[in-house]
Amino acid sequence: MTNNLDIFNLNIEDFKAPEKKKKASDLYLTDPKLAKDSVYTATIRFLFNIKDPKKSMIKHSQYWLEDKDHNIAFSASCPSSIGENSIIGATYKKLADSTNAWDKKQAEKLKRKDYFYSYVYVIKDSQRPDLENTIQIFRYPKAIHKMILNNLQPTKEELEQGIEACNVFDLLEGKNFLVKTTIKSGYWNYDECKFLDKTMPLAIAGEKMTNSKESTEKFLALYNDAPAIEDHEYKPRTEEIQAKVFHYLSILTGSEVKGKDLDTVSKKPQTSEP
């Protein structure tokens, strides 16, 4: 085996492991705690997924399952993310729709959260200026997802009022999005976020894009260091998590839950809690 290393003339640098290339942050979270006044502000632009434009808004629903003290015991991905039936969702509906007070109380321990993921270009971020002019994966709630849909498909009433549809993902005629995340009742609140009224080309490092080869190359180059949005797609639960879900629901309802059995919901309070 050939080795060009001079074993008798080694220096300190030869023993240092090569530095790993710094990757873009996995998720762009606009945490109000990062802002001095607890109001996270930024300007971003939603981008389409160049690998698959149909997956420019990835939905991933999760259930946060609580113990008897209403602390989070564990989380489980929900297959409703991709339109499939959910045993947790079905159990929640049966408990919540029940006329039994104990059932309704048990339903409160099943907390569902819908998250959406999209690529965004960070135009301005006072809290983390190092992320400006980079592509990140933005995780956002249903409230912002609704804002996107309202732009893509205005209601009949809005159209009658002169509001025009806008593809906010369009590079030349899209809209910048103003982020203003606050804290309300202990949770992140996005009510003050909004799209600008005016459409405009995406500006990369301050230079507006045009329908040209140069702009195209500059735009595509941004994706070289972008995280993989596919990592946030729904994935079937592992056997271990699935077993925990069945065990949790069995204790929650007071009757054994397994496989696709969604029928039995106990009406008798149990002494054991998940």
PDB file of C-alpha atoms in Angstrom:
ATOM      1  CA  MET A   1       0.000   0.000   0.000  1.00  0.00           C
ATOM      2  CA  THR A   2       1.404   3.364  -1.026  1.00  0.00           C
ATOM      3  CA  ASN A   3       1.484   6.130   1.557  1.00  0.00           C
ATOM      4  CA  ASN A   4       3.010   9.537   0.937  1.00  0.00           C
ATOM      5  CA  LEU A   5       3.093  10.410   4.638  1.00  0.00           C
ATOM      6  CA  ASP A   6       6.590  11.048   5.962  1.00  0.00           C
ATOM      7  CA  ILE A   7       6.365   9.213   9.271  1.00  0.00           C
ATOM      8  CA  PHE A   8       9.563  10.788  10.567  1.00  0.00           C
ATOM      9  CA  ASN A   9       8.629  14.378   9.848  1.00  0.00           C
ATOM     10  CA  LEU A  10       5.162  14.852  11.298  1.00  0.00           C
ATOM     11  CA  ASN A  11       3.948  18.125  12.759  1.00  0.00           C
ATOM     12  CA  ILE A  12       0.974  19.048  14.938  1.00  0.00           C
ATOM     13  CA  GLU A  13      -1.237  19.820  11.944  1.00  0.00           C
ATOM     14  CA  ASP A  14      -0.972  16.187  10.781  1.00  0.00           C
ATOM     15  CA  PHE A  15      -2.829  15.058  13.892  1.00  0.00           C
ATOM     16  CA  LYS A  16      -5.754  17.444  13.560  1.00  0.00           C
ATOM     17  CA  ALA A  17      -8.989  16.039  12.162  1.00  0.00           C
ATOM     18  CA  PRO A  18     -10.273  17.937   9.110  1.00  0.00           C
ATOM     19  CA  GLU A  19     -12.906  20.522   9.970  1.00  0.00           C
ATOM     20  CA  LYS A  20     -16.386  19.662   8.826  1.00  0.00           C
ATOM     21  CA  LYS A  21     -18.042  22.077   6.460  1.00  0.00           C
ATOM     22  CA  LYS A  22     -20.508  24.214   8.334  1.00  0.00           C
ATOM     23  CA  LYS A  23     -24.036  23.364   7.245  1.00  0.00           C
ATOM     24  CA  ALA A  24     -27.020  25.672   7.163  1.00  0.00           C
ATOM     25  CA  SER A  25     -29.189  25.475  10.253  1.00  0.00           C
ATOM     26  CA  ASP A  26     -31.652  22.592  10.148  1.00  0.00           C
ATOM     27  CA  LEU A  27     -34.703  24.758  10.862  1.00  0.00           C
ATOM     28  CA  TYR A  28     -35.375  28.464  10.742  1.00  0.00           C
ATOM     29  CA  LEU A  29     -37.289  29.062  13.959  1.00  0.00           C
ATOM     30  CA  THR A  30     -38.293  32.634  14.762  1.00  0.00           C
ATOM     31  CA  ASP A  31     -38.013  32.301  18.518  1.00  0.00           C
ATOM     32  CA  PRO A  32     -39.122  35.497  20.341  1.00  0.00           C
ATOM     33  CA  LYS A  33     -36.677  34.689  23.132  1.00  0.00           C
ATOM     34  CA  LEU A  34     -33.839  35.563  20.738  1.00  0.00           C
ATOM     35  CA  ALA A  35     -35.088  39.143  20.476  1.00  0.00           C
ATOM     36  CA  LYS A  36     -34.367  41.750  23.145  1.00  0.00           C
ATOM     37  CA  ASP A  37     -37.988  42.873  23.287  1.00  0.00           C
ATOM     38  CA  SER A  38     -39.368  39.306  22.851  1.00  0.00           C
ATOM     39  CA  VAL A  39     -40.600  40.201  19.356  1.00  0.00           C
ATOM     40  CA  TYR A  40     -38.786  38.343  16.595  1.00  0.00           C
ATOM     41  CA  THR A  41     -38.796  40.377  13.362  1.00  0.00           C
ATOM     42  CA  ALA A  42     -37.464  39.397   9.970  1.00  0.00           C
ATOM     43  CA  THR A  43     -38.175  39.687   6.250  1.00  0.00           C
ATOM     44  CA  ILE A  44     -38.189  36.476   4.239  1.00  0.00           C
ATOM     45  CA  ARG A  45     -39.297  35.196   0.853  1.00  0.00           C
ATOM     46  CA  PHE A  46     -41.018  31.847   0.368  1.00  0.00           C
ATOM     47  CA  LEU A  47     -39.312  29.690  -2.255  1.00  0.00           C
ATOM     48  CA  PHE A  48     -40.552  26.705  -4.198  1.00  0.00           C
ATOM     49  CA  ASN A  49     -38.889  23.309  -3.836  1.00  0.00           C
ATOM     50  CA  ILE A  50     -36.691  23.007  -6.925  1.00  0.00           C
ATOM     51  CA  LYS A  51     -36.661  19.197  -6.617  1.00  0.00           C
ATOM     52  CA  ASP A  52     -40.441  18.944  -6.518  1.00  0.00           C
ATOM     53  CA  PRO A  53     -42.536  22.150  -6.669  1.00  0.00           C
ATOM     54  CA  LYS A  54     -45.579  20.163  -5.461  1.00  0.00           C
ATOM     55  CA  LYS A  55     -43.742  19.714  -2.165  1.00  0.00           C
ATOM     56  CA  SER A  56     -43.118  23.404  -1.580  1.00  0.00           C
ATOM     57  CA  MET A  57     -45.363  23.262   1.513  1.00  0.00           C
ATOM     58  CA  ILE A  58     -44.778  20.065   3.453  1.00  0.00           C
ATOM     59  CA  LYS A  59     -47.309  19.262   6.146  1.00  0.00           C
ATOM     60  CA  HIS A  60     -46.323  17.225   9.185  1.00  0.00           C
ATOM     61  CA  SER A  61     -48.810  16.745  12.001  1.00  0.00           C
ATOM     62  CA  GLN A  62     -47.802  15.486  15.411  1.00  0.00           C
ATOM     63  CA  TYR A  63     -49.595  14.452  18.568  1.00  0.00           C
ATOM     64  CA  TRP A  64     -48.105  15.472  21.883  1.00  0.00           C
ATOM     65  CA  LEU A  65     -49.249  12.883  24.389  1.00  0.00           C
ATOM     66  CA  GLU A  66     -49.502  14.008  28.004  1.00  0.00           C
ATOM     67  CA  ASP A  67     -49.137  12.128  31.253  1.00  0.00           C
ATOM     68  CA  LYS A  68     -51.467  12.421  34.258  1.00  0.00           C
ATOM     69  CA  ASP A  69     -49.863  15.732  35.270  1.00  0.00           C
ATOM     70  CA  HIS A  70     -50.357  17.184  31.773  1.00  0.00           C
ATOM     71  CA  ASN A  71     -46.645  17.006  31.023  1.00  0.00           C
ATOM     72  CA  ILE A  72     -45.562  15.853  27.564  1.00  0.00           C
ATOM     73  CA  ALA A  73     -44.782  12.138  27.743  1.00  0.00           C
ATOM     74  CA  PHE A  74     -43.738  11.753  24.081  1.00  0.00           C
ATOM     75  CA  SER A  75     -44.718  12.794  20.570  1.00  0.00           C
ATOM     76  CA  ALA A  76     -45.881  10.724  17.625  1.00  0.00           C
ATOM     77  CA  SER A  77     -46.195  11.627  13.960  1.00  0.00           C
ATOM     78  CA  CYS A  78     -49.726  11.529  12.609  1.00  0.00           C
ATOM     79  CA  PRO A  79     -50.455   9.716   9.304  1.00  0.00           C
ATOM     80  CA  SER A  80     -53.154  12.309   8.605  1.00  0.00           C
ATOM     81  CA  SER A  81     -50.174  14.353   7.355  1.00  0.00           C
ATOM     82  CA  ILE A  82     -50.436  12.362   4.140  1.00  0.00           C
ATOM     83  CA  GLY A  83     -54.187  11.790   4.226  1.00  0.00           C
ATOM     84  CA  GLU A  84     -54.183   8.406   5.957  1.00  0.00           C
ATOM     85  CA  ASN A  85     -56.297   7.335   8.932  1.00  0.00           C
ATOM     86  CA  SER A  86     -54.942   8.042  12.403  1.00  0.00           C
ATOM     87  CA  ILE A  87     -55.653   5.781  15.364  1.00  0.00           C
ATOM     88  CA  ILE A  88     -54.820   8.663  17.709  1.00  0.00           C
ATOM     89  CA  GLY A  89     -57.155  11.002  15.846  1.00  0.00           C
ATOM     90  CA  ALA A  90     -59.948   8.450  15.845  1.00  0.00           C
ATOM     91  CA  THR A  91     -59.492   7.829  19.560  1.00  0.00           C
ATOM     92  CA  TYR A  92     -59.512  11.554  20.263  1.00  0.00           C
ATOM     93  CA  LYS A  93     -62.763  12.001  18.307  1.00  0.00           C
ATOM     94  CA  LYS A  94     -64.486   9.192  20.180  1.00  0.00           C
ATOM     95  CA  LEU A  95     -63.410  10.572  23.531  1.00  0.00           C
ATOM     96  CA  ALA A  96     -64.183  14.207  22.684  1.00  0.00           C
ATOM     97  CA  ASP A  97     -67.598  13.367  21.201  1.00  0.00           C
ATOM     98  CA  SER A  98     -68.565  11.209  24.160  1.00  0.00           C
ATOM     99  CA  THR A  99     -71.273  12.327  26.583  1.00  0.00           C
ATOM    100  CA  ASN A 100     -69.159  10.951  29.408  1.00  0.00           C
ATOM    101  CA  ALA A 101     -67.254  13.657  31.330  1.00  0.00           C
ATOM    102  CA  TRP A 102     -64.305  11.358  32.058  1.00  0.00           C
ATOM    103  CA  ASP A 103     -63.883  10.564  28.365  1.00  0.00           C
ATOM    104  CA  LYS A 104     -63.826  14.248  27.494  1.00  0.00           C
ATOM    105  CA  LYS A 105     -61.165  14.879  30.130  1.00  0.00           C
ATOM    106  CA  GLN A 106     -59.036  12.064  28.727  1.00  0.00           C
ATOM    107  CA  ALA A 107     -59.314  13.578  25.241  1.00  0.00           C
ATOM    108  CA  GLU A 108     -57.565  16.703  26.528  1.00  0.00           C
ATOM    109  CA  LYS A 109     -54.378  14.662  26.921  1.00  0.00           C
ATOM    110  CA  LEU A 110     -54.104  14.236  23.153  1.00  0.00           C
ATOM    111  CA  LYS A 111     -52.603  17.461  21.820  1.00  0.00           C
ATOM    112  CA  ARG A 112     -52.260  17.721  18.055  1.00  0.00           C
ATOM    113  CA  LYS A 113     -50.089  20.270  16.281  1.00  0.00           C
ATOM    114  CA  ASP A 114     -49.943  20.874  12.527  1.00  0.00           C
ATOM    115  CA  TYR A 115     -46.606  22.116  11.241  1.00  0.00           C
ATOM    116  CA  PHE A 116     -45.707  23.217   7.718  1.00  0.00           C
ATOM    117  CA  TYR A 117     -42.255  23.420   6.192  1.00  0.00           C
ATOM    118  CA  SER A 118     -41.058  25.516   3.253  1.00  0.00           C
ATOM    119  CA  TYR A 119     -37.823  26.840   1.862  1.00  0.00           C
ATOM    120  CA  VAL A 120     -37.348  30.549   2.485  1.00  0.00           C
ATOM    121  CA  TYR A 121     -34.718  33.099   1.532  1.00  0.00           C
ATOM    122  CA  VAL A 122     -33.753  35.242   4.521  1.00  0.00           C
ATOM    123  CA  ILE A 123     -33.649  38.866   3.349  1.00  0.00           C
ATOM    124  CA  LYS A 124     -33.326  40.599   6.710  1.00  0.00           C
ATOM    125  CA  ASP A 125     -32.925  39.212  10.220  1.00  0.00           C
ATOM    126  CA  SER A 126     -31.764  41.537  12.990  1.00  0.00           C
ATOM    127  CA  GLN A 127     -31.563  38.713  15.524  1.00  0.00           C
ATOM    128  CA  ARG A 128     -29.362  36.476  13.383  1.00  0.00           C
ATOM    129  CA  PRO A 129     -27.756  38.525  10.600  1.00  0.00           C
ATOM    130  CA  ASP A 130     -25.471  35.583   9.762  1.00  0.00           C
ATOM    131  CA  LEU A 131     -28.495  33.881   8.179  1.00  0.00           C
ATOM    132  CA  GLU A 132     -29.218  36.738   5.792  1.00  0.00           C
ATOM    133  CA  ASN A 133     -28.841  35.890   2.098  1.00  0.00           C
ATOM    134  CA  THR A 134     -29.151  32.161   2.793  1.00  0.00           C
ATOM    135  CA  ILE A 135     -31.856  29.569   2.153  1.00  0.00           C
ATOM    136  CA  GLN A 136     -33.375  28.025   5.267  1.00  0.00           C
ATOM    137  CA  ILE A 137     -36.249  25.684   6.088  1.00  0.00           C
ATOM    138  CA  PHE A 138     -39.006  27.652   7.794  1.00  0.00           C
ATOM    139  CA  ARG A 139     -41.363  25.801  10.110  1.00  0.00           C
ATOM    140  CA  TYR A 140     -44.661  27.629  10.471  1.00  0.00           C
ATOM    141  CA  PRO A 141     -48.180  27.046  11.835  1.00  0.00           C
ATOM    142  CA  LYS A 142     -51.583  26.792  10.167  1.00  0.00           C
ATOM    143  CA  ALA A 143     -52.105  30.544  10.567  1.00  0.00           C
ATOM    144  CA  ILE A 144     -49.287  31.326   8.116  1.00  0.00           C
ATOM    145  CA  HIS A 145     -50.249  28.438   5.848  1.00  0.00           C
ATOM    146  CA  LYS A 146     -53.691  30.030   5.589  1.00  0.00           C
ATOM    147  CA  MET A 147     -52.098  33.359   4.614  1.00  0.00           C
ATOM    148  CA  ILE A 148     -50.264  31.613   1.779  1.00  0.00           C
ATOM    149  CA  LEU A 149     -53.441  29.917   0.560  1.00  0.00           C
ATOM    150  CA  ASN A 150     -55.363  33.209   0.725  1.00  0.00           C
ATOM    151  CA  ASN A 151     -52.836  34.696  -1.679  1.00  0.00           C
ATOM    152  CA  LEU A 152     -52.798  31.684  -3.984  1.00  0.00           C
ATOM    153  CA  GLN A 153     -56.578  31.320  -4.039  1.00  0.00           C
ATOM    154  CA  PRO A 154     -58.544  34.362  -2.831  1.00  0.00           C
ATOM    155  CA  THR A 155     -62.164  33.768  -1.907  1.00  0.00           C
ATOM    156  CA  LYS A 156     -64.960  34.785  -4.252  1.00  0.00           C
ATOM    157  CA  GLU A 157     -65.727  37.764  -2.017  1.00  0.00           C
ATOM    158  CA  GLU A 158     -62.088  38.890  -2.074  1.00  0.00           C
ATOM    159  CA  LEU A 159     -61.953  38.626  -5.862  1.00  0.00           C
ATOM    160  CA  GLU A 160     -65.097  40.742  -6.100  1.00  0.00           C
ATOM    161  CA  GLN A 161     -63.354  43.351  -3.936  1.00  0.00           C
ATOM    162  CA  GLY A 162     -60.500  43.554  -6.415  1.00  0.00           C
ATOM    163  CA  ILE A 163     -57.998  41.385  -4.552  1.00  0.00           C
ATOM    164  CA  GLU A 164     -55.932  39.490  -7.108  1.00  0.00           C
ATOM    165  CA  ALA A 165     -54.417  36.048  -6.721  1.00  0.00           C
ATOM    166  CA  CYS A 166     -50.656  35.984  -6.204  1.00  0.00           C
ATOM    167  CA  ASN A 167     -48.201  33.116  -6.311  1.00  0.00           C
ATOM    168  CA  VAL A 168     -46.043  34.156  -3.365  1.00  0.00           C
ATOM    169  CA  PHE A 169     -43.456  31.560  -4.458  1.00  0.00           C
ATOM    170  CA  ASP A 170     -42.918  33.309  -7.800  1.00  0.00           C
ATOM    171  CA  LEU A 171     -39.351  34.610  -8.103  1.00  0.00           C
ATOM    172  CA  LEU A 172     -40.266  37.672 -10.141  1.00  0.00           C
ATOM    173  CA  GLU A 173     -43.821  38.490  -9.069  1.00  0.00           C
ATOM    174  CA  GLY A 174     -44.044  37.065  -5.563  1.00  0.00           C
ATOM    175  CA  LYS A 175     -44.287  38.874  -2.247  1.00  0.00           C
ATOM    176  CA  ASN A 176     -41.909  39.330   0.660  1.00  0.00           C
ATOM    177  CA  PHE A 177     -43.166  38.116   4.013  1.00  0.00           C
ATOM    178  CA  LEU A 178     -42.759  40.116   7.215  1.00  0.00           C
ATOM    179  CA  VAL A 179     -42.210  37.930  10.267  1.00  0.00           C
ATOM    180  CA  LYS A 180     -43.274  39.275  13.642  1.00  0.00           C
ATOM    181  CA  THR A 181     -43.409  36.490  16.189  1.00  0.00           C
ATOM    182  CA  THR A 182     -44.527  37.381  19.704  1.00  0.00           C
ATOM    183  CA  ILE A 183     -45.398  35.454  22.852  1.00  0.00           C
ATOM    184  CA  LYS A 184     -49.049  35.173  23.826  1.00  0.00           C
ATOM    185  CA  SER A 185     -50.262  33.097  26.766  1.00  0.00           C
ATOM    186  CA  GLY A 186     -46.870  31.415  26.866  1.00  0.00           C
ATOM    187  CA  TYR A 187     -46.929  30.336  23.198  1.00  0.00           C
ATOM    188  CA  TRP A 188     -45.430  31.743  20.016  1.00  0.00           C
ATOM    189  CA  ASN A 189     -47.958  33.920  18.216  1.00  0.00           C
ATOM    190  CA  TYR A 190     -47.893  34.772  14.497  1.00  0.00           C
ATOM    191  CA  ASP A 191     -50.942  37.045  14.264  1.00  0.00           C
ATOM    192  CA  GLU A 192     -48.845  40.084  13.336  1.00  0.00           C
ATOM    193  CA  CYS A 193     -47.044  38.378  10.436  1.00  0.00           C
ATOM    194  CA  LYS A 194     -48.106  39.429   6.937  1.00  0.00           C
ATOM    195  CA  PHE A 195     -47.269  39.504   3.251  1.00  0.00           C
ATOM    196  CA  LEU A 196     -46.423  42.832   1.665  1.00  0.00           C
ATOM    197  CA  ASP A 197     -49.139  44.167  -0.635  1.00  0.00           C
ATOM    198  CA  LYS A 198     -46.693  44.923  -3.430  1.00  0.00           C
ATOM    199  CA  THR A 199     -45.273  42.182  -5.656  1.00  0.00           C
ATOM    200  CA  MET A 200     -41.584  42.380  -6.517  1.00  0.00           C
ATOM    201  CA  PRO A 201     -38.685  40.266  -7.792  1.00  0.00           C
ATOM    202  CA  LEU A 202     -36.620  38.342  -5.271  1.00  0.00           C
ATOM    203  CA  ALA A 203     -33.498  40.328  -4.426  1.00  0.00           C
ATOM    204  CA  ILE A 204     -30.420  38.160  -3.860  1.00  0.00           C
ATOM    205  CA  ALA A 205     -27.917  40.066  -1.735  1.00  0.00           C
ATOM    206  CA  GLY A 206     -29.764  43.227  -2.703  1.00  0.00           C
ATOM    207  CA  GLU A 207     -29.756  42.556  -6.456  1.00  0.00           C
ATOM    208  CA  LYS A 208     -33.168  41.960  -7.997  1.00  0.00           C
ATOM    209  CA  MET A 209     -33.572  38.833 -10.080  1.00  0.00           C
ATOM    210  CA  THR A 210     -34.379  39.002 -13.776  1.00  0.00           C
ATOM    211  CA  ASN A 211     -35.447  36.381 -16.274  1.00  0.00           C
ATOM    212  CA  SER A 212     -31.855  35.694 -17.271  1.00  0.00           C
ATOM    213  CA  LYS A 213     -29.277  32.926 -17.190  1.00  0.00           C
ATOM    214  CA  GLU A 214     -27.155  34.895 -14.725  1.00  0.00           C
ATOM    215  CA  SER A 215     -30.011  35.255 -12.232  1.00  0.00           C
ATOM    216  CA  THR A 216     -30.938  31.603 -12.640  1.00  0.00           C
ATOM    217  CA  GLU A 217     -27.406  30.445 -11.887  1.00  0.00           C
ATOM    218  CA  LYS A 218     -27.156  32.729  -8.883  1.00  0.00           C
ATOM    219  CA  PHE A 219     -30.462  31.451  -7.539  1.00  0.00           C
ATOM    220  CA  LEU A 220     -29.623  27.766  -8.001  1.00  0.00           C
ATOM    221  CA  ALA A 221     -26.234  28.271  -6.353  1.00  0.00           C
ATOM    222  CA  LEU A 222     -28.036  29.221  -3.134  1.00  0.00           C
ATOM    223  CA  TYR A 223     -29.331  25.667  -2.811  1.00  0.00           C
ATOM    224  CA  ASN A 224     -25.827  24.173  -2.627  1.00  0.00           C
ATOM    225  CA  ASP A 225     -25.716  24.634   1.146  1.00  0.00           C
ATOM    226  CA  ALA A 226     -29.447  24.393   1.804  1.00  0.00           C
ATOM    227  CA  PRO A 227     -30.719  21.720   4.216  1.00  0.00           C
ATOM    228  CA  ALA A 228     -32.798  18.824   2.890  1.00  0.00           C
ATOM    229  CA  ILE A 229     -36.468  19.626   3.336  1.00  0.00           C
ATOM    230  CA  GLU A 230     -37.302  15.952   2.746  1.00  0.00           C
ATOM    231  CA  ASP A 231     -36.031  15.224   6.261  1.00  0.00           C
ATOM    232  CA  HIS A 232     -39.192  16.874   7.604  1.00  0.00           C
ATOM    233  CA  GLU A 233     -41.693  14.825   5.615  1.00  0.00           C
ATOM    234  CA  TYR A 234     -43.965  12.415   7.445  1.00  0.00           C
ATOM    235  CA  LYS A 235     -42.384   9.028   8.010  1.00  0.00           C
ATOM    236  CA  PRO A 236     -44.220   5.938   9.300  1.00  0.00           C
ATOM    237  CA  ARG A 237     -43.797   5.382  13.018  1.00  0.00           C
ATOM    238  CA  THR A 238     -41.213   2.853  14.156  1.00  0.00           C
ATOM    239  CA  GLU A 239     -42.443  -0.339  15.838  1.00  0.00           C
ATOM    240  CA  GLU A 240     -41.180   1.031  19.153  1.00  0.00           C
ATOM    241  CA  ILE A 241     -43.175   4.270  18.891  1.00  0.00           C
ATOM    242  CA  GLN A 242     -46.207   2.406  17.555  1.00  0.00           C
ATOM    243  CA  ALA A 243     -46.134   0.092  20.571  1.00  0.00           C
ATOM    244  CA  LYS A 244     -45.905   3.112  22.886  1.00  0.00           C
ATOM    245  CA  VAL A 245     -48.894   4.689  21.128  1.00  0.00           C
ATOM    246  CA  PHE A 246     -51.042   1.557  21.511  1.00  0.00           C
ATOM    247  CA  HIS A 247     -50.029   1.195  25.161  1.00  0.00           C
ATOM    248  CA  TYR A 248     -50.759   4.862  25.841  1.00  0.00           C
ATOM    249  CA  LEU A 249     -54.181   4.734  24.183  1.00  0.00           C
ATOM    250  CA  SER A 250     -55.039   1.490  25.979  1.00  0.00           C
ATOM    251  CA  ILE A 251     -54.440   3.109  29.350  1.00  0.00           C
ATOM    252  CA  LEU A 252     -56.108   6.347  28.250  1.00  0.00           C
ATOM    253  CA  THR A 253     -59.317   4.610  27.154  1.00  0.00           C
ATOM    254  CA  GLY A 254     -59.300   1.770  29.662  1.00  0.00           C
ATOM    255  CA  SER A 255     -59.455  -0.918  26.973  1.00  0.00           C
ATOM    256  CA  GLU A 256     -56.832  -2.623  24.857  1.00  0.00           C
ATOM    257  CA  VAL A 257     -55.956  -0.792  21.653  1.00  0.00           C
ATOM    258  CA  LYS A 258     -54.041  -2.639  18.979  1.00  0.00           C
ATOM    259  CA  GLY A 259     -53.672  -2.656  15.243  1.00  0.00           C
ATOM    260  CA  LYS A 260     -56.544  -0.765  13.628  1.00  0.00           C
ATOM    261  CA  ASP A 261     -59.024  -1.410  16.427  1.00  0.00           C
ATOM    262  CA  LEU A 262     -60.752   1.962  16.866  1.00  0.00           C
ATOM    263  CA  ASP A 263     -64.066   0.827  18.290  1.00  0.00           C
ATOM    264  CA  THR A 264     -63.768   0.392  22.036  1.00  0.00           C
ATOM    265  CA  VAL A 265     -63.664   3.405  24.327  1.00  0.00           C
ATOM    266  CA  SER A 266     -64.113   2.738  28.031  1.00  0.00           C
ATOM    267  CA  LYS A 267     -66.620   4.696  30.087  1.00  0.00           C
ATOM    268  CA  LYS A 268     -65.067   3.730  33.413  1.00  0.00           C
ATOM    269  CA  PRO A 269     -62.331   5.828  35.045  1.00  0.00           C
ATOM    270  CA  GLN A 270     -59.069   3.909  35.438  1.00  0.00           C
ATOM    271  CA  THR A 271     -56.647   4.122  38.344  1.00  0.00           C
ATOM    272  CA  SER A 272     -53.641   3.819  36.022  1.00  0.00           C
ATOM    273  CA  GLU A 273     -52.591   6.864  34.014  1.00  0.00           C
ATOM    274  CA  PRO A 274     -50.347   7.082  30.971  1.00  0.00           C
TER     275      PRO A 274
END
